Amino acid sequence: MKFGKDNRYRLLVGLYVFVVILAGCGERSSEEFYGKTSPPSDNVMRYVSGSEPESLDPAIPTGQPEARLLMAIHDGLVEYHPKTMKPIPAIAESWEISPDVSEYIFYLRKNAVFSNGDPIKAQDFVYSFQRALDPDFLAKNAYLAYYIKYAEAYNSKLAFVKRPDGTFLLKRELEGSGAAPEVSTELFGPETEFGKSLTGPERLTVPVDEKNRAELFEKNEKLKAMAADAEFVPVAASDLGLEAIDDYTLRIKLRQSAPFFIDLLSHQFFKVVHRGAIEKHGKQWVRPENIVTSGAFRVKEHHPYDRIVLEKDPLYWDAESVRLDGIEFYPLEEATTMMNLYKAGSLYAVYNAVPPAAWIDTLREYEHEYMDHPAVTLQYYTFNVTRAPMDNEKVRKAFALAVDREALAKFRKTSKPTIDFTPIGIFPEYEEIRDRIYARELAKQGRTLEQWKAKMFDPEAARDLLAEAGFPVSRSGDAWVCPDFPIAEVEVLYNTSESNKAIAEFLQAQWRQNLGITVPLKNMEWKTFLNVRKELDYRGLGRAGWVGDYMDPFTFLKLFYTKENDSSTGWYDPKYDRLVNEANRELDPVKRFELLAEAEFFVMDQQPVIPFMTDSTNWMKKPFVKGMYPNPQTLHPWKFVYIEQDQEKWDRFAEKIMTNRDESVLSHVERLMSTQVARDAIRAQRASTDQSRPKQ
Amino acid sequence: MLGFILRRLLIIIPMALLVVSVTWVLIRMAPGSFYSEERTLPPAVEANIRAKYGLDKPFYEQYFMMLGNIVRGDFGDSLRYQEQSVNEIIIRHLPYSATIGALAYLFALIIGLAAGIIAALRQNSAFDYGSMAAAMLGLSVPNFVLGPILVIVFSLWLFWLPPARWGGISNLILPVITLAAIYTAYIARLTRAGMLEVMRSDYIRTARAKGLDEKTVLFKHGLRGGIVPVVSFTGPALASLLAGTVVVEKVFAIPGLGNIFIQSVLNRDEPLTLGIVAFLSILIMVANLLVDVSYGILDPRIRYE
C-alpha cells in the first residue's frame, strides 16, 4: 500500500480543519436571529406563495396562499384590518347597513383607478360580481356570494316560475312562511325602480334543465301542480341583488339577514376586475402583458413555478401610504425548502404552518421571529352517523371522551386543545357568551358547565357510556378490553401526510388504552379522500380540518347548516337550521351570539364530530419586516407592510407583536377608517334626532 | 440500417399512445378529480363543470376524444392553469430541466473520466483509494439525501450558495452536483476498470515498445479502448438525465418539467399529465434509438435486422 504516513497525517489535518470550520459556522444559529438577517437595500419584500397560483384572476383560486398574492394586486370594497381582520374601508369609503342586515349601501371613493388609469365605478363591481357568479364561469368560490339575492339560483342555473297571469311563484307559497329566513320588503337605500324590484318576497326557483326539473316535480306533487302551465324564466345576471345606484354608490341586497357579509367582502372573490381587459383578452387577461389590476401593487413579471414580481402601482388611490417598492412571491411546495430559503435570508417570511413539527422546538427559541398566535382553524374527526355503531350517540360520546386532548396538544406542539366547534382564542366575545348559554342549556339537563368542560378527557365516563350502548369494557390484566365492539365496522380515514398519520396513531393509542378498542387506520391521497368522506363512503371516523373564511363563528357553524351541509357526517337537524336562521336575523350582536351558541350546544351535544384542537399560526418573519401581523388567518394586507432598515426599530418579541403599537401603521389604518367613522356618526345623529322627535 | 431506423420510429408512435392510454386509465381509476374540494360544490356547478370538460359523456367517447387530440399533437389547455395550453407549459419548462440535465451530464463526463483515468494510472495510490471510495459513496447515497446534505453544509452553515430556486450560476451548482453525483461515480468506476484492462493489454505494450511517448500511448491508444464501456453507459444515462430530474427539481425548487409533472398529477390536471407523459415517453424512446444506432457506428460487429 502506497498510503504513506505523511498522506494519512495530511488527510487527518485536513478533515480536522474542515470540521472546525463547519462547527464554527454552526454556532451562528445560536445568535439572536435565525440565519442570515439583513434587510434588503431595494425595499422589496420576498415571500412564498405556496403552490404555483392557479390564476391571477381573483374569482378563480380557492387557496389561502393565492389569497395572499391576490390581495396585493386586486382591491375591493373593503380591506382586512392588518391585526383584527375586521373590514376597513378600501374602494368603498364608507357604507351603511339596513336595520335587518339584508341591504348594504356602499359609497365609493372617487379617486380609485385601475392600473391603466381607468376610474373604478360602482358598475365595475356589479360587473365583477355578476361575472364571478356566472354559472359558465365555474368559480369554486361562488358559494361565498350566495347571500346576495338570487346569486345561488343564478349560479346553479335555476329559473323563476312565471304564471300565465305574469306573476311569479313565490317561495313562501310553496313552503309556507317561516321556512325561509324572510327579510324586510322595504327599501333601505335610495329609492330606484330596480331597487324596488329587489325588495319583493323571494321567488321560487326550479332547475332550468328539463330533466332535473322533472325529477324535482316527481318528488313534489304540490310544486308540480302549482307550476302547471307556467313559464320557466332562467335567472339572469340582471336579477341579482346588485345595483349601481350611480357611478359611486353600490347597493347589495341579500336574500337573508347576514351580519357577517361585510366580513366576507374582504375576500379575494369580491375584488374588482377590469371589464375591458377581460372582454378583450378572454382567459388570457391574467397574463402579465394583458392584466389590469386595481391593488396597491401591479404585476411586473410572472415566471410560472419560479417567481411573480410585483411593483408598487403609482396610480393606486392610497399609493402615498404604500411603503414597499415591490414584492416578490416565490411559488414553492416544500416546507423544508421554504425554511432553508428563510434561513439563508432569501425569504423574509413564510406563511402559516410551514415550519415542520420537528423544527419547532428549535425555532421557538427565536422569540423575535417565531409566531405562535391562534389561527382560525379547527382540527377534528367526523363520525359517519349514518352507519352503526357510530349512529349511536353514546358510542360517539365515548370516543370523544376517551381522548386526552392536553396530551395531544403537547404532542403536536403548535395546538391548543378544545372540545367546541368554534376555535378557541379567535372570537373572545363569542366565547364569553357561549359559556353563559352553555351553562343555561346544561342546567336544563341537570348538568353544569364544569361537567361539560371535563369532556377534555374522561376515560371513566367514556367506558360507562360504551357499556350503556351495549359494549361493556372490562379489565383484562393490565389492559381494557371491549370484546363486543364491532371493530370490523370502524376505521379511521385520513388523507396521506406525516402529521395526519401521527395524530391518527396517537388517537388510535388513546382508544386502545382507554376503551380497549384498536381502530384500524386507513390513509388516502387528498382528492380521493375528499370524495370518499363527502359521499360518506367511510366507516367510523374521518379526519377533518376547517379554516374559517371570515371572522365570525358562523364560518364554522355553517358546516352543519342545511340538509346538504359540508360536515361529511350525515348529521342534519331542522332545529339547528331554525336556531341559525333566527340568529342571523338578529341585529343585536349579543343576542345573535347567544342564539349561535345555543345552536352550537345543540349540535355538539349530539357529537357528530370530535373537535380536538385549534392550531397556532406557526410561522416566522424576519424582524426587519414590519406591519405584518400574526392575525388569525395569516392574511397580510401588503400596503401596511414595510421594511425597517434601522435595527433599533425592528420587531422584537413576537409574542407582543399584536399588542405593540406601531404608530405608522395605526395612523394609516385610522386615516382609512375615518370616513366610515364619520358615516356612522352621521347615522347615529340621525337616529337620535328621529327618536327625540315627538310622536304624532 | 435505414430500414431499422424507420421501423423503430414507426413503433414509437403506437408505443407512446399505449403509454398515454395506460396513464389515462390510471388517472380515471383514481377516485376524485381536479375539482374535488373540501367544500361541496353546488350540484349545478358540478354538473356545469362536468359538461364543460365532457365528463358527462361515456368513457369510450372521452377516451377517443383524448386520443384524437393527442394524435393531432394538441394536448388542450391545462385544467388548473386555464389560460395556458399544455404545449406552452412543456415548451416553457423543458429548458430548465434540460439545462440542469445537460450540465450534470457534462460534469459527470469530465469529472468521471478524469477521476477514472488518474485512478487507473496511479493504481493503489491514495488518489485511487480516495476517489473510488468517493465513487462508492456517490453510488450508494441517493440524491434526495445528498441534496439536503449539500444544502445544509453550503447554504445553511457556510452561506456560500443559495439553498434552492432558479437564478444565477450559483443556483445551479448544488442541483447539478446532486444530479451528477451518481453518474460521475459510475463513469469514474467504469473508466478506471476499462483503462486498467486496456493499459495491460498487448497493443499498449507494443505502442510503448515502439517508443511512443506516454501521452500518445495514453490518449491515442489507451483511452479509445478504455472508454467503450463508458460510451454504452452514457447513452441511456442522457435519456434518464433529461427525464429523471424530478427529485432534484423538487429538492431545489427548480421550475423544470419534472416538478410540473408531479404537480400536475397531484392537481389531477389530466391534460397536462398526459401531455408530459407523451412528451417524455417519446423523448426517451428517441434517445434509446439514438443509442442503439450509435452502437452500430462504434462497433461494426453489431448488425441491424
Tab-separated table of N, CA and C in Angstrom, chain A residues 560-604:
chain	number	residue	atom	x	y	z
A	560	PHE	N	-72.828	22.674	9.664
A	560	PHE	CA	-73.937	21.771	9.982
A	560	PHE	C	-75.274	22.327	9.495
A	561	TYR	N	-75.185	23.432	8.754
A	561	TYR	CA	-76.390	24.158	8.349
A	561	TYR	C	-76.935	23.567	7.053
A	562	THR	N	-78.203	23.366	7.004
A	562	THR	CA	-78.974	22.789	5.887
A	562	THR	C	-78.681	21.298	5.689
A	563	LYS	N	-79.586	20.687	4.962
A	563	LYS	CA	-79.507	19.236	4.795
A	563	LYS	C	-78.283	18.823	3.976
A	564	GLU	N	-77.904	19.671	3.002
A	564	GLU	CA	-76.743	19.338	2.159
A	564	GLU	C	-75.480	19.951	2.746
A	565	ASN	N	-75.301	19.859	4.070
A	565	ASN	CA	-74.185	20.571	4.684
A	565	ASN	C	-72.839	19.895	4.371
A	566	ASP	N	-71.775	20.632	4.704
A	566	ASP	CA	-70.420	20.181	4.394
A	566	ASP	C	-69.771	19.416	5.543
A	567	SER	N	-70.560	18.930	6.493
A	567	SER	CA	-69.927	18.338	7.669
A	567	SER	C	-69.352	16.956	7.384
A	568	SER	N	-69.739	16.331	6.277
A	568	SER	CA	-69.265	14.974	5.943
A	568	SER	C	-69.572	13.970	7.039
A	569	THR	N	-70.683	14.202	7.759
A	569	THR	CA	-71.045	13.267	8.825
A	569	THR	C	-72.385	12.593	8.543
A	570	GLY	N	-73.213	13.249	7.730
A	570	GLY	CA	-74.577	12.755	7.532
A	570	GLY	C	-75.525	13.298	8.586
A	571	TRP	N	-75.004	14.163	9.464
A	571	TRP	CA	-75.850	14.726	10.515
A	571	TRP	C	-76.677	15.885	9.984
A	572	TYR	N	-77.944	15.943	10.334
A	572	TYR	CA	-78.780	17.087	9.984
A	572	TYR	C	-79.945	17.156	10.940
A	573	ASP	N	-80.283	18.382	11.348
A	573	ASP	CA	-81.439	18.548	12.218
A	573	ASP	C	-82.089	19.896	11.917
A	574	PRO	N	-83.377	19.911	11.547
A	574	PRO	CA	-84.018	21.189	11.212
A	574	PRO	C	-84.014	22.170	12.381
A	575	LYS	N	-83.948	21.640	13.595
A	575	LYS	CA	-83.947	22.553	14.742
A	575	LYS	C	-82.695	23.432	14.701
A	576	TYR	N	-81.594	22.836	14.289
A	576	TYR	CA	-80.340	23.584	14.172
A	576	TYR	C	-80.503	24.726	13.162
A	577	ASP	N	-81.091	24.400	12.017
A	577	ASP	CA	-81.308	25.420	10.989
A	577	ASP	C	-82.162	26.559	11.518
A	578	ARG	N	-83.193	26.193	12.280
A	578	ARG	CA	-84.079	27.238	12.811
A	578	ARG	C	-83.309	28.182	13.726
A	579	LEU	N	-82.483	27.606	14.609
A	579	LEU	CA	-81.699	28.433	15.524
A	579	LEU	C	-80.750	29.354	14.762
A	580	VAL	N	-80.102	28.806	13.742
A	580	VAL	CA	-79.133	29.584	12.973
A	580	VAL	C	-79.842	30.699	12.207
A	581	ASN	N	-80.970	30.376	11.587
A	581	ASN	CA	-81.730	31.402	10.863
A	581	ASN	C	-82.114	32.538	11.789
A	582	GLU	N	-82.594	32.151	12.964
A	582	GLU	CA	-83.024	33.147	13.932
A	582	GLU	C	-81.833	34.024	14.334
A	583	ALA	N	-80.709	33.403	14.530
A	583	ALA	CA	-79.506	34.137	14.940
A	583	ALA	C	-79.106	35.148	13.875
A	584	ASN	N	-79.097	34.701	12.633
A	584	ASN	CA	-78.616	35.589	11.590
A	584	ASN	C	-79.599	36.699	11.240
A	585	ARG	N	-80.824	36.561	11.717
A	585	ARG	CA	-81.789	37.644	11.527
A	585	ARG	C	-81.617	38.707	12.608
A	586	GLU	N	-80.818	38.407	13.599
A	586	GLU	CA	-80.692	39.249	14.783
A	586	GLU	C	-79.678	40.364	14.550
A	587	LEU	N	-80.128	41.602	14.824
A	587	LEU	CA	-79.223	42.750	14.626
A	587	LEU	C	-78.280	42.913	15.808
A	588	ASP	N	-78.816	42.683	17.006
A	588	ASP	CA	-78.018	42.854	18.218
A	588	ASP	C	-76.955	41.748	18.289
A	589	PRO	N	-75.666	42.121	18.238
A	589	PRO	CA	-74.626	41.084	18.187
A	589	PRO	C	-74.647	40.144	19.393
A	590	VAL	N	-75.024	40.671	20.565
A	590	VAL	CA	-75.037	39.809	21.755
A	590	VAL	C	-76.115	38.736	21.611
A	591	LYS	N	-77.314	39.174	21.220
A	591	LYS	CA	-78.414	38.210	21.085
A	591	LYS	C	-78.086	37.202	19.976
A	592	ARG	N	-77.443	37.710	18.923
A	592	ARG	CA	-77.103	36.823	17.814
A	592	ARG	C	-76.140	35.735	18.299
A	593	PHE	N	-75.124	36.152	19.045
A	593	PHE	CA	-74.159	35.176	19.554
A	593	PHE	C	-74.818	34.193	20.512
A	594	GLU	N	-75.796	34.667	21.263
A	594	GLU	CA	-76.500	33.761	22.183
A	594	GLU	C	-77.187	32.644	21.401
A	595	LEU	N	-77.837	33.060	20.323
A	595	LEU	CA	-78.549	32.052	19.514
A	595	LEU	C	-77.573	31.116	18.820
A	596	LEU	N	-76.470	31.670	18.341
A	596	LEU	CA	-75.462	30.810	17.707
A	596	LEU	C	-74.887	29.817	18.721
A	597	ALA	N	-74.673	30.310	19.944
A	597	ALA	CA	-74.121	29.433	20.984
A	597	ALA	C	-75.109	28.306	21.294
A	598	GLU	N	-76.378	28.660	21.279
A	598	GLU	CA	-77.401	27.639	21.539
A	598	GLU	C	-77.356	26.576	20.426
A	599	ALA	N	-77.190	27.057	19.208
A	599	ALA	CA	-77.085	26.126	18.077
A	599	ALA	C	-75.844	25.257	18.213
A	600	GLU	N	-74.741	25.883	18.608
A	600	GLU	CA	-73.503	25.111	18.759
A	600	GLU	C	-73.665	24.052	19.850
A	601	PHE	N	-74.310	24.449	20.942
A	601	PHE	CA	-74.524	23.471	22.010
A	601	PHE	C	-75.385	22.308	21.506
A	602	PHE	N	-76.414	22.670	20.749
A	602	PHE	CA	-77.337	21.653	20.247
A	602	PHE	C	-76.598	20.610	19.407
A	603	VAL	N	-75.720	21.063	18.543
A	603	VAL	CA	-75.036	20.096	17.680
A	603	VAL	C	-73.927	19.368	18.440
A	604	MET	N	-73.188	20.095	19.281
A	604	MET	CA	-72.068	19.445	19.957
A	604	MET	C	-72.543	18.433	21.002
